[in-house]
Amino acid sequence: MAGRGDIEMADYRAPIAEQMFVLGAVADLPGLSGLPGFEVAGLDTAEAILGESARLAEAVFAPLNRSGDREGARWQNGTVTLPKGFREAYRDYAAGGWLGLSAHPDHGGQGLPFVLCAAVQEQLTAANMALSLNPMLTLGAIEALQAHGTAEQQALYLSRIVSGEWTATMNLTEPQAGSDLGALRSTAVPAGDGSYRIAGQKIFITWGEHDVADNIVHLVLARLPDAPAGPKGISLFLVSKFLPDESGHLAKRNDVQCVSIEHKLGIHASPTCTMQYGEKGACVGWLVGAEHGGLAAMFTMMNHARINVGLQGVAIAERARQDAYAYAAERIQFGPIIEHPDVRRMLMTMTAETQAARAIVYMNAAAVDHAHAEPDADIRARWKRRADLLTPISKAYGTDVGVLVTSLAVQVHGGMGYIEETGVAQHYRDARIAPIYEGTNGIQAMDLAGRKLRGDGGAAMAELQADIAEEISQWRNDTRRATMEQALSLLAEAASQMRAHDQAGAGAAAYPFLNLCAGVIGGWLLGRQAERAEEMKASGEGDHAALAAKSSVSDFFLSQRLPLALANIAAIRCPAEMLAV
């Protein structure tokens, strides 16, 4: 790389072997395949699916990442045009049936585990985050309509969304509300025929308008005329860009418009829209779920989206990590820079943090699967507690890792990383939104410290601690086991301290507590993978170099990254008054 004319961004390669290892060792896909409805979802099926999705990610999505960033989404007179190639790429994605991977077969889906769908989504996001945001939001809407939609709504809308013929969005916040959904002002007035007339403005609507599919189905939060104040007074409504007849033919344009798109730091090819409903007083919508039940329906979408957003952090970190390794191997400065200890430290940090975040998100997704599919109600409830506990950690830690690793990728590239032609600056710009949307990471921390730690009397955290303790007691590596025993002791102290804090103290310590939890859980899951890798190596299974790398990554994380997470105990012990400004 003698000059700028020689700069080329490394190609993305889906980490199938790594994904398969985590699906087996962490998500226990073989165990999931023993549950009703998941019988075909074994490791062989997963490997075949990931091989096919890798081809789509590498050959179709990834080549459009740079060009899409440069061209960006364009708005004119209410119409949004996506960059060249995006329409064709989306059509390839839809034609492959990828949106229906985890949807119920009754609606045209394949009914496969969410965790396998997440692994596919990781590949597509790493290849092209801006384009992948379209299906990510649509997947959340599928979950909401499956859980809360009427039979008629499912028949008319859901099957066409699952097929990819139509896309879908979430319309939550408004200019005056931000994250305070209790301040929403959009209204829904009964029309007397079972429909409603929706009016209001929504902001930050990802893929709210585009030209890659024939119709867009918006799920919109609004208030009925008799709605109580606050978040308990919101309801969810389905608003279709075009009003379909009973056969699904798109007969008439609805009174909904995109009035502008945002000019952003990153994800330039993903249109972030301001949507205006009922400007002419004629926006037709239909209630989804119960009146004033929008909060429950919203969280169905939101929790699904939060896990997938954590996955975005993993994906963009993986892409940046690959680029950094490729550059370090070929860049010569006093020899190849990959031989310099500080560069190796950065690369190992990138690898360890990415693998820890991936393990947490995959475990979270698998817990959702168990919570849906386990035959025993008590076991389902236990898995739901685990999924709920992990969701804010997945979202916050995964997206923080995305920012950390993309920033390190810029650093590994040195001055060339600050130049757009290398591509790593785009990764950094794209990653920065993820800690903000779907509930900022501070909100995730408050959710963990409040509802998730205290709401069930501490049951979910106690179960997690017990599971970690039982497993690490059986580890063969003494150093690994001792390190995690100490970490688990600090986690217990931290949880006890958080429950003892008043509201101000809990708020001040919430983010440090989430970081400590993520470090302990990440260390546990990397240690599990190392123990499994060493068992396989001893029995002559697998690629010995790859298995040895698992041990190296685990030991690096436990010795160099986990202590940083555990240091948060000092902040957790401090009173809220320390935050006086």
mmCIF file of C-alpha atoms in Angstrom, residues 24-241:
data_model
loop_
_atom_site.group_PDB
_atom_site.id
_atom_site.type_symbol
_atom_site.label_atom_id
_atom_site.label_comp_id
_atom_site.label_asym_id
_atom_site.label_seq_id
_atom_site.Cartn_x
_atom_site.Cartn_y
_atom_site.Cartn_z
ATOM 1 C CA GLY A 24 -23.190 -25.652 19.288
ATOM 2 C CA ALA A 25 -21.268 -24.736 22.443
ATOM 3 C CA VAL A 26 -23.267 -21.712 23.638
ATOM 4 C CA ALA A 27 -26.713 -21.778 22.017
ATOM 5 C CA ASP A 28 -26.955 -25.594 22.243
ATOM 6 C CA LEU A 29 -28.652 -25.880 18.866
ATOM 7 C CA PRO A 30 -28.658 -29.699 19.141
ATOM 8 C CA GLY A 31 -30.697 -29.331 22.331
ATOM 9 C CA LEU A 32 -33.070 -26.870 20.675
ATOM 10 C CA SER A 33 -33.627 -29.301 17.819
ATOM 11 C CA GLY A 34 -35.127 -31.702 20.343
ATOM 12 C CA LEU A 35 -37.977 -29.296 21.120
ATOM 13 C CA PRO A 36 -41.375 -29.396 19.375
ATOM 14 C CA GLY A 37 -41.300 -27.455 16.112
ATOM 15 C CA PHE A 38 -37.518 -27.286 15.902
ATOM 16 C CA GLU A 39 -36.865 -30.917 14.954
ATOM 17 C CA VAL A 40 -35.133 -30.088 11.652
ATOM 18 C CA ALA A 41 -32.921 -27.377 13.162
ATOM 19 C CA GLY A 42 -29.831 -29.448 13.810
ATOM 20 C CA LEU A 43 -26.235 -28.461 13.178
ATOM 21 C CA ASP A 44 -26.237 -29.903 9.653
ATOM 22 C CA THR A 45 -29.238 -27.776 8.714
ATOM 23 C CA ALA A 46 -27.645 -24.724 10.315
ATOM 24 C CA GLU A 47 -24.410 -25.182 8.400
ATOM 25 C CA ALA A 48 -26.260 -25.510 5.098
ATOM 26 C CA ILE A 49 -28.341 -22.388 5.804
ATOM 27 C CA LEU A 50 -25.313 -20.337 6.872
ATOM 28 C CA GLY A 51 -23.469 -21.431 3.764
ATOM 29 C CA GLU A 52 -26.283 -20.143 1.568
ATOM 30 C CA SER A 53 -26.743 -16.894 3.492
ATOM 31 C CA ALA A 54 -22.971 -16.345 3.339
ATOM 32 C CA ARG A 55 -23.146 -16.379 -0.451
ATOM 33 C CA LEU A 56 -25.898 -13.776 -0.372
ATOM 34 C CA ALA A 57 -23.977 -11.642 2.147
ATOM 35 C CA GLU A 58 -20.610 -11.858 0.397
ATOM 36 C CA ALA A 59 -21.676 -11.672 -3.243
ATOM 37 C CA VAL A 60 -24.801 -9.468 -3.136
ATOM 38 C CA PHE A 61 -24.916 -7.347 0.028
ATOM 39 C CA ALA A 62 -21.227 -6.631 0.638
ATOM 40 C CA PRO A 63 -20.363 -5.181 -2.819
ATOM 41 C CA LEU A 64 -23.027 -2.499 -2.277
ATOM 42 C CA ASN A 65 -21.744 -1.363 1.124
ATOM 43 C CA ARG A 66 -19.255 1.278 -0.044
ATOM 44 C CA SER A 67 -21.225 2.431 -3.080
ATOM 45 C CA GLY A 68 -24.385 2.688 -1.001
ATOM 46 C CA ASP A 69 -22.590 4.801 1.606
ATOM 47 C CA ARG A 70 -21.309 7.172 -1.064
ATOM 48 C CA GLU A 71 -24.582 7.472 -2.978
ATOM 49 C CA GLY A 72 -26.914 7.451 0.028
ATOM 50 C CA ALA A 73 -30.699 7.463 0.163
ATOM 51 C CA ARG A 74 -32.271 10.430 -1.661
ATOM 52 C CA TRP A 75 -35.578 12.163 -0.856
ATOM 53 C CA GLN A 76 -37.591 14.235 -3.309
ATOM 54 C CA ASN A 77 -41.249 15.260 -3.018
ATOM 55 C CA GLY A 78 -42.116 12.483 -0.607
ATOM 56 C CA THR A 79 -40.315 9.778 -2.566
ATOM 57 C CA VAL A 80 -37.160 8.029 -1.356
ATOM 58 C CA THR A 81 -34.798 6.463 -3.857
ATOM 59 C CA LEU A 82 -32.260 3.933 -2.617
ATOM 60 C CA PRO A 83 -28.736 3.540 -4.060
ATOM 61 C CA LYS A 84 -28.080 1.605 -7.226
ATOM 62 C CA GLY A 85 -28.339 -2.136 -6.734
ATOM 63 C CA PHE A 86 -30.342 -2.043 -3.477
ATOM 64 C CA ARG A 87 -33.666 -2.924 -5.106
ATOM 65 C CA GLU A 88 -32.163 -5.951 -6.832
ATOM 66 C CA ALA A 89 -30.334 -7.064 -3.678
ATOM 67 C CA TYR A 90 -33.522 -6.875 -1.641
ATOM 68 C CA ARG A 91 -35.401 -8.846 -4.283
ATOM 69 C CA ASP A 92 -32.742 -11.566 -4.130
ATOM 70 C CA TYR A 93 -33.081 -11.629 -0.356
ATOM 71 C CA ALA A 94 -36.877 -11.843 -0.473
ATOM 72 C CA ALA A 95 -36.874 -14.472 -3.213
ATOM 73 C CA GLY A 96 -34.684 -16.682 -1.050
ATOM 74 C CA GLY A 97 -37.336 -16.761 1.683
ATOM 75 C CA TRP A 98 -34.967 -15.316 4.267
ATOM 76 C CA LEU A 99 -37.579 -13.132 5.999
ATOM 77 C CA GLY A 100 -39.592 -16.250 6.824
ATOM 78 C CA LEU A 101 -36.744 -18.193 8.394
ATOM 79 C CA SER A 102 -38.140 -18.035 11.935
ATOM 80 C CA ALA A 103 -41.754 -17.060 11.115
ATOM 81 C CA HIS A 104 -44.514 -19.548 11.845
ATOM 82 C CA PRO A 105 -45.324 -21.988 9.021
ATOM 83 C CA ASP A 106 -48.997 -20.923 9.191
ATOM 84 C CA HIS A 107 -47.903 -17.592 7.722
ATOM 85 C CA GLY A 108 -45.497 -18.956 5.134
ATOM 86 C CA GLY A 109 -42.433 -19.148 7.375
ATOM 87 C CA GLN A 110 -40.076 -22.009 8.086
ATOM 88 C CA GLY A 111 -40.447 -21.997 11.868
ATOM 89 C CA LEU A 112 -36.718 -22.302 12.577
ATOM 90 C CA PRO A 113 -35.161 -21.074 15.838
ATOM 91 C CA PHE A 114 -34.619 -17.362 16.336
ATOM 92 C CA VAL A 115 -30.957 -18.000 17.139
ATOM 93 C CA LEU A 116 -30.381 -19.435 13.666
ATOM 94 C CA CYS A 117 -32.166 -16.453 12.134
ATOM 95 C CA ALA A 118 -29.869 -14.229 14.216
ATOM 96 C CA ALA A 119 -26.771 -15.929 12.813
ATOM 97 C CA VAL A 120 -28.021 -15.242 9.286
ATOM 98 C CA GLN A 121 -28.804 -11.637 10.195
ATOM 99 C CA GLU A 122 -25.284 -11.223 11.572
ATOM 100 C CA GLN A 123 -23.802 -12.108 8.185
ATOM 101 C CA LEU A 124 -26.078 -9.743 6.271
ATOM 102 C CA THR A 125 -25.466 -6.893 8.719
ATOM 103 C CA ALA A 126 -21.705 -7.307 8.575
ATOM 104 C CA ALA A 127 -21.891 -7.257 4.786
ATOM 105 C CA ASN A 128 -24.113 -4.178 4.567
ATOM 106 C CA MET A 129 -25.570 -2.670 7.723
ATOM 107 C CA ALA A 130 -27.673 -0.048 5.928
ATOM 108 C CA LEU A 131 -29.412 -2.585 3.697
ATOM 109 C CA SER A 132 -29.852 -5.130 6.495
ATOM 110 C CA LEU A 133 -31.822 -2.620 8.574
ATOM 111 C CA ASN A 134 -34.793 -3.145 6.269
ATOM 112 C CA PRO A 135 -35.279 -6.829 7.135
ATOM 113 C CA MET A 136 -34.322 -6.236 10.774
ATOM 114 C CA LEU A 137 -37.276 -3.884 11.307
ATOM 115 C CA THR A 138 -39.539 -6.117 9.249
ATOM 116 C CA LEU A 139 -38.640 -9.115 11.419
ATOM 117 C CA GLY A 140 -39.730 -7.185 14.517
ATOM 118 C CA ALA A 141 -43.061 -6.371 12.901
ATOM 119 C CA ILE A 142 -43.566 -10.040 12.015
ATOM 120 C CA GLU A 143 -43.141 -10.924 15.695
ATOM 121 C CA ALA A 144 -45.678 -8.279 16.724
ATOM 122 C CA LEU A 145 -48.308 -9.332 14.191
ATOM 123 C CA GLN A 146 -47.845 -13.010 15.009
ATOM 124 C CA ALA A 147 -48.401 -12.244 18.698
ATOM 125 C CA HIS A 148 -51.070 -9.534 18.541
ATOM 126 C CA GLY A 149 -52.587 -9.353 15.051
ATOM 127 C CA THR A 150 -56.099 -10.550 14.240
ATOM 128 C CA ALA A 151 -56.632 -13.543 11.981
ATOM 129 C CA GLU A 152 -57.707 -11.149 9.214
ATOM 130 C CA GLN A 153 -54.598 -8.974 9.650
ATOM 131 C CA GLN A 154 -52.379 -12.028 9.606
ATOM 132 C CA ALA A 155 -54.033 -13.397 6.470
ATOM 133 C CA LEU A 156 -53.935 -10.145 4.529
ATOM 134 C CA TYR A 157 -50.703 -8.559 5.729
ATOM 135 C CA LEU A 158 -48.499 -11.024 7.580
ATOM 136 C CA SER A 159 -48.152 -13.581 4.812
ATOM 137 C CA ARG A 160 -47.043 -10.871 2.371
ATOM 138 C CA ILE A 161 -44.575 -9.428 4.877
ATOM 139 C CA VAL A 162 -43.132 -12.877 5.591
ATOM 140 C CA SER A 163 -42.715 -13.477 1.852
ATOM 141 C CA GLY A 164 -40.842 -10.177 1.491
ATOM 142 C CA GLU A 165 -43.417 -8.856 -0.964
ATOM 143 C CA TRP A 166 -44.090 -6.024 1.499
ATOM 144 C CA THR A 167 -41.788 -4.564 4.167
ATOM 145 C CA ALA A 168 -42.704 -3.223 7.599
ATOM 146 C CA THR A 169 -41.618 -0.557 10.083
ATOM 147 C CA MET A 170 -41.983 0.475 13.714
ATOM 148 C CA ASN A 171 -43.284 4.025 14.293
ATOM 149 C CA LEU A 172 -42.780 4.856 17.950
ATOM 150 C CA THR A 173 -41.327 8.223 18.866
ATOM 151 C CA GLU A 174 -42.221 11.824 18.036
ATOM 152 C CA PRO A 175 -40.352 15.162 18.069
ATOM 153 C CA GLN A 176 -41.440 16.123 21.604
ATOM 154 C CA ALA A 177 -41.237 12.621 23.095
ATOM 155 C CA GLY A 178 -37.862 11.030 22.427
ATOM 156 C CA SER A 179 -37.701 7.931 24.628
ATOM 157 C CA ASP A 180 -40.636 9.128 26.755
ATOM 158 C CA LEU A 181 -43.432 7.265 24.988
ATOM 159 C CA GLY A 182 -45.893 8.569 27.545
ATOM 160 C CA ALA A 183 -45.564 11.955 25.812
ATOM 161 C CA LEU A 184 -46.835 10.709 22.439
ATOM 162 C CA ARG A 185 -49.520 12.904 20.823
ATOM 163 C CA SER A 186 -50.486 10.999 17.671
ATOM 164 C CA THR A 187 -54.189 10.207 17.681
ATOM 165 C CA ALA A 188 -56.470 7.457 16.419
ATOM 166 C CA VAL A 189 -60.189 8.189 16.089
ATOM 167 C CA PRO A 190 -62.706 5.377 15.427
ATOM 168 C CA ALA A 191 -64.286 5.711 11.995
ATOM 169 C CA GLY A 192 -67.367 3.608 12.811
ATOM 170 C CA ASP A 193 -66.498 0.800 10.403
ATOM 171 C CA GLY A 194 -63.831 -0.963 12.456
ATOM 172 C CA SER A 195 -61.043 1.236 11.137
ATOM 173 C CA TYR A 196 -59.458 4.348 12.656
ATOM 174 C CA ARG A 197 -58.247 7.690 11.345
ATOM 175 C CA ILE A 198 -54.624 8.226 12.351
ATOM 176 C CA ALA A 199 -53.058 11.672 12.705
ATOM 177 C CA GLY A 200 -49.622 12.756 13.858
ATOM 178 C CA GLN A 201 -45.944 12.866 13.043
ATOM 179 C CA LYS A 202 -43.317 10.209 13.749
ATOM 180 C CA ILE A 203 -39.551 10.710 13.586
ATOM 181 C CA PHE A 204 -36.484 8.493 13.144
ATOM 182 C CA ILE A 205 -38.439 5.852 11.222
ATOM 183 C CA THR A 206 -35.944 3.444 9.699
ATOM 184 C CA TRP A 207 -36.852 2.526 6.116
ATOM 185 C CA GLY A 208 -40.155 4.416 6.500
ATOM 186 C CA GLU A 209 -40.177 5.113 2.775
ATOM 187 C CA HIS A 210 -38.250 3.419 -0.036
ATOM 188 C CA ASP A 211 -38.489 1.984 -3.527
ATOM 189 C CA VAL A 212 -37.303 -1.608 -3.047
ATOM 190 C CA ALA A 213 -40.732 -3.179 -2.368
ATOM 191 C CA ASP A 214 -44.271 -2.447 -3.552
ATOM 192 C CA ASN A 215 -45.811 -1.683 -0.158
ATOM 193 C CA ILE A 216 -44.798 -0.690 3.381
ATOM 194 C CA VAL A 217 -46.803 -1.678 6.459
ATOM 195 C CA HIS A 218 -46.299 0.729 9.349
ATOM 196 C CA LEU A 219 -46.983 -0.246 12.964
ATOM 197 C CA VAL A 220 -47.838 3.057 14.634
ATOM 198 C CA LEU A 221 -48.320 4.001 18.285
ATOM 199 C CA ALA A 222 -51.181 6.476 18.860
ATOM 200 C CA ARG A 223 -53.800 7.486 21.414
ATOM 201 C CA LEU A 224 -57.519 6.799 21.324
ATOM 202 C CA PRO A 225 -59.851 9.684 22.294
ATOM 203 C CA ASP A 226 -60.507 8.200 25.764
ATOM 204 C CA ALA A 227 -56.908 7.116 26.389
ATOM 205 C CA PRO A 228 -55.498 7.645 29.883
ATOM 206 C CA ALA A 229 -52.421 9.820 30.164
ATOM 207 C CA GLY A 230 -48.942 8.341 30.034
ATOM 208 C CA PRO A 231 -47.595 5.164 28.480
ATOM 209 C CA LYS A 232 -50.627 3.085 29.537
ATOM 210 C CA GLY A 233 -52.746 5.140 27.156
ATOM 211 C CA ILE A 234 -51.082 4.166 23.904
ATOM 212 C CA SER A 235 -52.422 1.692 21.372
ATOM 213 C CA LEU A 236 -50.855 0.078 18.310
ATOM 214 C CA PHE A 237 -52.231 0.504 14.804
ATOM 215 C CA LEU A 238 -51.470 -0.983 11.412
ATOM 216 C CA VAL A 239 -51.193 1.630 8.659
ATOM 217 C CA SER A 240 -50.512 0.438 5.122
ATOM 218 C CA LYS A 241 -48.847 2.781 2.611
#
